[in-house]
Amino acid sequence: MNEEVKKTMEIVGLSNGELKEQCPAIFTTTPASHLSQKYSFVPTIQVIEDVKKLGWTPTEATQVKSRTAKTKGKGKHMITFEHEDFKTKDNEKIQMLLINSHDGTSNFQLEIGVFRLVCSNGLVIKDNDMGAVKVRHLGYSFKDITAAVNELVSNIPNVFNKMNKMKETELTEDQMAELALKSACVRFDLEYEKESENLVKMLEIDELLGVDRREDKGNGLYEVFNRVQEKLINGGFEYLNDRTGKYRKARPIKNFQQNTRVNQELWGIAESFIEDAELVA
């Protein structure tokens, strides 16, 4: 393993000062003013400190921009954690994502993610299969968050198993094109069955399937999925703008809510190709 990858494998945690700079909502001391007195407020920093006691280190934090004054600094925010015990031999790291808000839009929610060192890109696992865990604000305790984290951790072997199946599944040229097209429909919020033909006219599917690094070469489902996912999330590919009739470059998805949604739907699409391969076998 080269020195650059070794450095990336090391967990570099954020201090409370860095967390506050990146995500002020973590340190909010009161809920949004429109919430009733029945709302049980739990500061996110308390949850972070509890999660840290369980061996998880916060490495990244972000929040959505508030649209109204009453929810400013109270909206959804996400903290990414890493743990020394959950790394793969293929230079990938399992992450835990904590999502919360103080405006009543969500409970504490934990998700599983995978961070790929080769491209500095993250995947978010489809929660229906891997069990996103929610913790109610009401009656929150260290015991509750411990149980939630343990439940999530119990699903990590399933994530590794799913990833290995993806790596063992080879795709045909037609299947690769289908995966890229279905994935692009998610990015552009289009229905595959109704609007895939129009999407073919909007962009070059081969551009999404292009190989940027040797680690992603080949027709394996995992490699193809990662090539497509990286381009759809990071942008940079060209597509035809219906309104102007001109080509433009897609922008990266920076909003963490959209990023999470798109990632999970792309993961679900990739999973369906494992199921198809198993049916044929």
mmCIF file of C-alpha atoms in Angstrom:
data_model
loop_
_atom_site.group_PDB
_atom_site.id
_atom_site.type_symbol
_atom_site.label_atom_id
_atom_site.label_comp_id
_atom_site.label_asym_id
_atom_site.label_seq_id
_atom_site.Cartn_x
_atom_site.Cartn_y
_atom_site.Cartn_z
ATOM 1 C CA MET A 1 0.000 0.000 0.000
ATOM 2 C CA ASN A 2 1.525 3.351 -0.980
ATOM 3 C CA GLU A 3 2.064 6.155 1.517
ATOM 4 C CA GLU A 4 -0.759 8.293 0.095
ATOM 5 C CA VAL A 5 -3.316 5.523 0.601
ATOM 6 C CA LYS A 6 -1.927 4.769 4.065
ATOM 7 C CA LYS A 7 -2.508 8.376 5.089
ATOM 8 C CA THR A 8 -6.056 8.268 3.745
ATOM 9 C CA MET A 9 -6.742 5.051 5.647
ATOM 10 C CA GLU A 10 -5.887 6.786 8.905
ATOM 11 C CA ILE A 11 -8.885 8.268 10.692
ATOM 12 C CA VAL A 12 -8.525 12.009 11.121
ATOM 13 C CA GLY A 13 -11.203 13.106 13.575
ATOM 14 C CA LEU A 14 -12.740 16.559 13.813
ATOM 15 C CA SER A 15 -12.440 18.601 16.980
ATOM 16 C CA ASN A 16 -15.526 20.267 18.439
ATOM 17 C CA GLY A 17 -14.228 23.556 17.071
ATOM 18 C CA GLU A 18 -14.012 22.102 13.558
ATOM 19 C CA LEU A 19 -17.460 20.530 13.911
ATOM 20 C CA LYS A 20 -18.911 23.901 14.902
ATOM 21 C CA GLU A 21 -17.270 25.604 11.943
ATOM 22 C CA GLN A 22 -18.542 23.026 9.453
ATOM 23 C CA CYS A 23 -21.972 22.461 10.995
ATOM 24 C CA PRO A 24 -23.229 25.004 13.572
ATOM 25 C CA ALA A 25 -26.548 23.136 13.910
ATOM 26 C CA ILE A 26 -24.732 20.476 15.933
ATOM 27 C CA PHE A 27 -24.389 22.929 18.803
ATOM 28 C CA THR A 28 -27.889 24.413 18.723
ATOM 29 C CA THR A 29 -29.260 24.645 22.265
ATOM 30 C CA THR A 30 -32.952 25.134 21.466
ATOM 31 C CA PRO A 31 -35.387 23.701 18.921
ATOM 32 C CA ALA A 32 -37.117 25.732 16.203
ATOM 33 C CA SER A 33 -39.616 28.188 17.665
ATOM 34 C CA HIS A 34 -42.632 26.721 15.832
ATOM 35 C CA LEU A 35 -42.365 23.391 17.662
ATOM 36 C CA SER A 36 -44.644 22.715 20.619
ATOM 37 C CA GLN A 37 -43.517 22.203 24.210
ATOM 38 C CA LYS A 38 -44.136 18.489 23.738
ATOM 39 C CA TYR A 39 -41.092 18.335 21.449
ATOM 40 C CA SER A 40 -38.213 16.673 23.279
ATOM 41 C CA PHE A 41 -34.997 18.485 22.388
ATOM 42 C CA VAL A 42 -31.686 16.618 22.418
ATOM 43 C CA PRO A 43 -28.607 18.548 21.225
ATOM 44 C CA THR A 44 -26.735 16.731 18.483
ATOM 45 C CA ILE A 45 -23.416 17.296 20.214
ATOM 46 C CA GLN A 46 -24.635 15.096 23.081
ATOM 47 C CA VAL A 47 -25.302 12.265 20.623
ATOM 48 C CA ILE A 48 -21.914 12.777 18.994
ATOM 49 C CA GLU A 49 -20.170 12.517 22.353
ATOM 50 C CA ASP A 50 -22.106 9.324 23.102
ATOM 51 C CA VAL A 51 -21.224 7.810 19.718
ATOM 52 C CA LYS A 52 -17.561 8.676 20.284
ATOM 53 C CA LYS A 53 -17.662 6.607 23.498
ATOM 54 C CA LEU A 54 -18.551 3.625 21.305
ATOM 55 C CA GLY A 55 -15.343 3.984 19.290
ATOM 56 C CA TRP A 56 -16.642 6.017 16.348
ATOM 57 C CA THR A 57 -14.812 9.198 15.322
ATOM 58 C CA PRO A 58 -16.544 12.137 13.551
ATOM 59 C CA THR A 59 -14.695 12.910 10.307
ATOM 60 C CA GLU A 60 -17.102 15.167 8.407
ATOM 61 C CA ALA A 61 -20.174 17.327 9.069
ATOM 62 C CA THR A 62 -22.584 19.257 6.889
ATOM 63 C CA GLN A 63 -26.021 20.873 7.085
ATOM 64 C CA VAL A 64 -28.745 22.110 4.754
ATOM 65 C CA LYS A 65 -29.387 25.797 4.233
ATOM 66 C CA SER A 66 -32.455 27.023 6.083
ATOM 67 C CA ARG A 67 -35.185 28.577 3.968
ATOM 68 C CA THR A 68 -36.834 30.529 6.767
ATOM 69 C CA ALA A 69 -35.590 32.547 9.720
ATOM 70 C CA LYS A 70 -37.390 30.336 12.236
ATOM 71 C CA THR A 71 -35.500 27.244 11.131
ATOM 72 C CA LYS A 72 -32.097 28.875 10.647
ATOM 73 C CA GLY A 73 -29.472 26.650 12.239
ATOM 74 C CA LYS A 74 -32.130 24.082 13.154
ATOM 75 C CA GLY A 75 -32.480 22.129 9.910
ATOM 76 C CA LYS A 76 -31.214 18.714 8.862
ATOM 77 C CA HIS A 77 -27.555 18.014 9.348
ATOM 78 C CA MET A 78 -25.349 14.978 8.878
ATOM 79 C CA ILE A 79 -22.223 13.815 10.674
ATOM 80 C CA THR A 80 -19.986 11.107 9.208
ATOM 81 C CA PHE A 81 -18.169 8.715 11.571
ATOM 82 C CA GLU A 82 -15.438 6.136 11.020
ATOM 83 C CA HIS A 83 -14.199 3.262 13.158
ATOM 84 C CA GLU A 84 -10.777 1.596 13.207
ATOM 85 C CA ASP A 85 -12.346 -1.876 13.080
ATOM 86 C CA PHE A 86 -14.275 -1.413 9.837
ATOM 87 C CA LYS A 87 -11.921 -1.219 6.865
ATOM 88 C CA THR A 88 -11.731 -3.564 3.883
ATOM 89 C CA LYS A 89 -8.663 -5.065 2.233
ATOM 90 C CA ASP A 90 -9.621 -3.191 -0.956
ATOM 91 C CA ASN A 91 -8.965 0.284 0.476
ATOM 92 C CA GLU A 92 -12.541 0.994 1.454
ATOM 93 C CA LYS A 93 -13.880 2.187 4.795
ATOM 94 C CA ILE A 94 -17.275 1.582 6.317
ATOM 95 C CA GLN A 95 -18.818 4.799 7.589
ATOM 96 C CA MET A 96 -21.730 5.559 9.866
ATOM 97 C CA LEU A 97 -23.888 8.552 9.016
ATOM 98 C CA LEU A 98 -25.861 10.345 11.730
ATOM 99 C CA ILE A 99 -28.706 12.512 10.440
ATOM 100 C CA ASN A 100 -30.703 14.808 12.708
ATOM 101 C CA SER A 101 -32.647 18.057 12.783
ATOM 102 C CA HIS A 102 -33.986 20.483 15.374
ATOM 103 C CA ASP A 103 -36.932 21.701 13.315
ATOM 104 C CA GLY A 104 -39.080 18.590 13.681
ATOM 105 C CA THR A 105 -38.339 17.194 10.220
ATOM 106 C CA SER A 106 -36.512 14.069 11.400
ATOM 107 C CA ASN A 107 -35.540 11.853 14.310
ATOM 108 C CA PHE A 108 -31.966 10.779 14.841
ATOM 109 C CA GLN A 109 -31.225 8.444 11.957
ATOM 110 C CA LEU A 110 -28.205 6.209 11.399
ATOM 111 C CA GLU A 111 -27.150 4.950 7.960
ATOM 112 C CA ILE A 112 -24.281 2.854 6.634
ATOM 113 C CA GLY A 113 -21.928 4.281 4.040
ATOM 114 C CA VAL A 114 -18.782 3.128 2.233
ATOM 115 C CA PHE A 115 -15.891 5.460 1.487
ATOM 116 C CA ARG A 116 -13.683 4.485 -1.481
ATOM 117 C CA LEU A 117 -10.126 5.657 -1.043
ATOM 118 C CA VAL A 118 -9.182 5.302 -4.711
ATOM 119 C CA CYS A 119 -11.529 8.079 -5.747
ATOM 120 C CA SER A 120 -12.247 9.850 -2.439
ATOM 121 C CA ASN A 121 -15.913 9.157 -3.072
ATOM 122 C CA GLY A 122 -18.668 7.902 -0.785
ATOM 123 C CA LEU A 123 -21.495 5.426 -1.279
ATOM 124 C CA VAL A 124 -24.617 5.254 0.865
ATOM 125 C CA ILE A 125 -26.182 1.827 1.253
ATOM 126 C CA LYS A 126 -29.833 1.312 0.426
ATOM 127 C CA ASP A 127 -31.461 1.437 3.853
ATOM 128 C CA ASN A 128 -34.331 -0.942 3.082
ATOM 129 C CA ASP A 129 -31.890 -3.829 2.912
ATOM 130 C CA MET A 130 -29.258 -2.802 5.428
ATOM 131 C CA GLY A 131 -31.491 -1.346 8.090
ATOM 132 C CA ALA A 132 -31.322 2.359 8.702
ATOM 133 C CA VAL A 133 -31.945 2.868 12.408
ATOM 134 C CA LYS A 134 -34.026 5.673 13.895
ATOM 135 C CA VAL A 135 -33.862 6.937 17.464
ATOM 136 C CA ARG A 136 -36.678 9.063 18.854
ATOM 137 C CA HIS A 137 -35.844 12.327 20.562
ATOM 138 C CA LEU A 138 -38.359 11.501 23.280
ATOM 139 C CA GLY A 139 -36.680 9.751 26.183
ATOM 140 C CA TYR A 140 -33.254 9.681 24.540
ATOM 141 C CA SER A 141 -30.511 7.953 26.521
ATOM 142 C CA PHE A 142 -27.021 6.552 26.060
ATOM 143 C CA LYS A 143 -28.595 3.094 26.215
ATOM 144 C CA ASP A 144 -30.801 3.962 23.227
ATOM 145 C CA ILE A 145 -27.957 5.201 21.022
ATOM 146 C CA THR A 146 -25.807 2.205 22.016
ATOM 147 C CA ALA A 147 -28.563 -0.176 20.942
ATOM 148 C CA ALA A 148 -29.039 1.729 17.666
ATOM 149 C CA VAL A 149 -25.322 1.701 16.847
ATOM 150 C CA ASN A 150 -25.044 -1.993 17.697
ATOM 151 C CA GLU A 151 -27.993 -2.765 15.430
ATOM 152 C CA LEU A 152 -26.366 -0.880 12.587
ATOM 153 C CA VAL A 153 -22.999 -2.556 13.179
ATOM 154 C CA SER A 154 -24.691 -5.959 13.050
ATOM 155 C CA ASN A 155 -25.584 -5.204 9.423
ATOM 156 C CA ILE A 156 -22.001 -4.450 8.341
ATOM 157 C CA PRO A 157 -21.234 -8.118 7.444
ATOM 158 C CA ASN A 158 -24.260 -7.976 5.116
ATOM 159 C CA VAL A 159 -22.743 -4.918 3.437
ATOM 160 C CA PHE A 160 -19.436 -6.734 2.890
ATOM 161 C CA ASN A 161 -21.331 -9.744 1.539
ATOM 162 C CA LYS A 162 -23.297 -7.582 -0.886
ATOM 163 C CA MET A 163 -20.139 -5.811 -2.056
ATOM 164 C CA ASN A 164 -18.416 -9.155 -2.657
ATOM 165 C CA LYS A 165 -21.374 -10.389 -4.695
ATOM 166 C CA MET A 166 -21.193 -7.237 -6.808
ATOM 167 C CA LYS A 167 -17.487 -7.846 -7.403
ATOM 168 C CA GLU A 168 -18.205 -11.428 -8.499
ATOM 169 C CA THR A 169 -21.017 -10.455 -10.908
ATOM 170 C CA GLU A 170 -19.975 -9.809 -14.526
ATOM 171 C CA LEU A 171 -22.171 -7.627 -16.739
ATOM 172 C CA THR A 172 -22.769 -7.805 -20.472
ATOM 173 C CA GLU A 173 -22.472 -4.688 -22.633
ATOM 174 C CA ASP A 174 -26.278 -4.397 -22.678
ATOM 175 C CA GLN A 175 -26.478 -4.719 -18.897
ATOM 176 C CA MET A 176 -23.833 -2.035 -18.404
ATOM 177 C CA ALA A 177 -25.786 0.339 -20.640
ATOM 178 C CA GLU A 178 -29.002 -0.496 -18.790
ATOM 179 C CA LEU A 179 -27.404 0.146 -15.388
ATOM 180 C CA ALA A 180 -26.009 3.490 -16.576
ATOM 181 C CA LEU A 181 -29.340 4.543 -18.074
ATOM 182 C CA LYS A 182 -31.374 3.585 -15.013
ATOM 183 C CA SER A 183 -28.870 5.379 -12.792
ATOM 184 C CA ALA A 184 -28.973 8.517 -14.934
ATOM 185 C CA CYS A 185 -32.777 8.524 -14.633
ATOM 186 C CA VAL A 186 -32.322 8.747 -10.852
ATOM 187 C CA ARG A 187 -29.951 11.707 -11.175
ATOM 188 C CA PHE A 188 -32.375 13.567 -13.477
ATOM 189 C CA ASP A 189 -35.465 12.439 -11.530
ATOM 190 C CA LEU A 190 -36.998 10.671 -14.538
ATOM 191 C CA GLU A 191 -39.083 7.504 -14.760
ATOM 192 C CA TYR A 192 -37.035 4.832 -16.503
ATOM 193 C CA GLU A 193 -39.979 3.069 -18.131
ATOM 194 C CA LYS A 194 -41.446 6.281 -19.552
ATOM 195 C CA GLU A 195 -38.514 8.585 -20.214
ATOM 196 C CA SER A 196 -35.392 6.490 -20.804
ATOM 197 C CA GLU A 197 -35.569 6.992 -24.571
ATOM 198 C CA ASN A 198 -35.504 10.759 -24.136
ATOM 199 C CA LEU A 199 -32.553 10.441 -21.776
ATOM 200 C CA VAL A 200 -30.555 8.544 -24.402
ATOM 201 C CA LYS A 201 -30.873 11.644 -26.582
ATOM 202 C CA MET A 202 -29.789 13.921 -23.733
ATOM 203 C CA LEU A 203 -26.438 12.339 -22.902
ATOM 204 C CA GLU A 204 -23.806 9.832 -23.983
ATOM 205 C CA ILE A 205 -24.196 6.674 -21.917
ATOM 206 C CA ASP A 206 -20.646 5.671 -22.848
ATOM 207 C CA GLU A 207 -19.377 8.775 -21.052
ATOM 208 C CA LEU A 208 -20.887 7.529 -17.787
ATOM 209 C CA LEU A 209 -19.315 4.106 -18.326
ATOM 210 C CA GLY A 210 -15.858 5.499 -19.102
ATOM 211 C CA VAL A 211 -12.920 4.239 -16.999
ATOM 212 C CA ASP A 212 -10.944 6.922 -15.191
ATOM 213 C CA ARG A 213 -8.600 4.695 -13.146
ATOM 214 C CA ARG A 214 -7.249 1.164 -13.298
ATOM 215 C CA GLU A 215 -9.072 0.082 -10.104
ATOM 216 C CA ASP A 216 -12.388 0.543 -11.902
ATOM 217 C CA LYS A 217 -11.504 -1.303 -15.107
ATOM 218 C CA GLY A 218 -13.549 -4.279 -16.200
ATOM 219 C CA ASN A 219 -17.160 -5.381 -16.556
ATOM 220 C CA GLY A 220 -17.690 -6.379 -12.941
ATOM 221 C CA LEU A 221 -20.884 -4.978 -11.432
ATOM 222 C CA TYR A 222 -19.037 -3.269 -8.573
ATOM 223 C CA GLU A 223 -16.556 -1.571 -10.903
ATOM 224 C CA VAL A 224 -19.250 -0.457 -13.360
ATOM 225 C CA PHE A 225 -21.520 0.751 -10.570
ATOM 226 C CA ASN A 226 -18.712 2.810 -9.053
ATOM 227 C CA ARG A 227 -17.766 4.391 -12.380
ATOM 228 C CA VAL A 228 -21.345 5.447 -13.011
ATOM 229 C CA GLN A 229 -22.011 6.522 -9.416
ATOM 230 C CA GLU A 230 -18.897 8.673 -9.259
ATOM 231 C CA LYS A 231 -19.773 10.566 -12.438
ATOM 232 C CA LEU A 232 -23.421 11.084 -11.528
ATOM 233 C CA ILE A 233 -22.560 12.387 -8.048
ATOM 234 C CA ASN A 234 -19.499 14.452 -8.986
ATOM 235 C CA GLY A 235 -20.889 15.799 -12.268
ATOM 236 C CA GLY A 236 -18.683 16.952 -15.122
ATOM 237 C CA PHE A 237 -20.426 14.885 -17.816
ATOM 238 C CA GLU A 238 -22.271 16.669 -20.618
ATOM 239 C CA TYR A 239 -25.996 16.541 -21.251
ATOM 240 C CA LEU A 240 -28.426 18.323 -23.553
ATOM 241 C CA ASN A 241 -30.462 21.080 -21.914
ATOM 242 C CA ASP A 242 -34.039 20.841 -23.220
ATOM 243 C CA ARG A 243 -34.745 24.524 -22.673
ATOM 244 C CA THR A 244 -31.704 25.921 -24.471
ATOM 245 C CA GLY A 245 -30.989 23.108 -26.898
ATOM 246 C CA LYS A 246 -27.331 23.349 -25.888
ATOM 247 C CA TYR A 247 -25.029 20.943 -24.089
ATOM 248 C CA ARG A 248 -23.904 21.787 -20.584
ATOM 249 C CA LYS A 249 -21.804 20.108 -17.914
ATOM 250 C CA ALA A 250 -23.618 18.514 -15.002
ATOM 251 C CA ARG A 251 -22.878 20.060 -11.639
ATOM 252 C CA PRO A 252 -21.804 17.949 -8.651
ATOM 253 C CA ILE A 253 -24.474 17.061 -6.103
ATOM 254 C CA LYS A 254 -23.518 19.014 -2.990
ATOM 255 C CA ASN A 255 -26.743 18.874 -0.972
ATOM 256 C CA PHE A 256 -26.299 15.920 1.374
ATOM 257 C CA GLN A 257 -29.994 15.024 1.321
ATOM 258 C CA GLN A 258 -30.000 14.688 -2.467
ATOM 259 C CA ASN A 259 -26.638 12.956 -2.369
ATOM 260 C CA THR A 260 -27.931 10.377 0.106
ATOM 261 C CA ARG A 261 -31.150 9.790 -1.845
ATOM 262 C CA VAL A 262 -29.401 9.366 -5.191
ATOM 263 C CA ASN A 263 -26.717 7.118 -3.677
ATOM 264 C CA GLN A 264 -29.262 4.828 -2.062
ATOM 265 C CA GLU A 265 -31.314 4.531 -5.240
ATOM 266 C CA LEU A 266 -28.197 3.784 -7.295
ATOM 267 C CA TRP A 267 -27.218 1.092 -4.789
ATOM 268 C CA GLY A 268 -30.683 -0.436 -5.180
ATOM 269 C CA ILE A 269 -30.289 -0.495 -8.964
ATOM 270 C CA ALA A 270 -26.923 -2.243 -8.661
ATOM 271 C CA GLU A 271 -28.428 -4.802 -6.268
ATOM 272 C CA SER A 272 -31.084 -5.705 -8.823
ATOM 273 C CA PHE A 273 -28.358 -6.914 -11.199
ATOM 274 C CA ILE A 274 -27.093 -9.315 -8.515
ATOM 275 C CA GLU A 275 -30.604 -10.714 -8.241
ATOM 276 C CA ASP A 276 -30.877 -11.053 -12.026
ATOM 277 C CA ALA A 277 -27.549 -12.915 -12.163
ATOM 278 C CA GLU A 278 -28.646 -15.295 -9.390
ATOM 279 C CA LEU A 279 -31.902 -16.038 -11.198
ATOM 280 C CA VAL A 280 -30.023 -16.893 -14.406
ATOM 281 C CA ALA A 281 -27.593 -19.088 -12.486
#
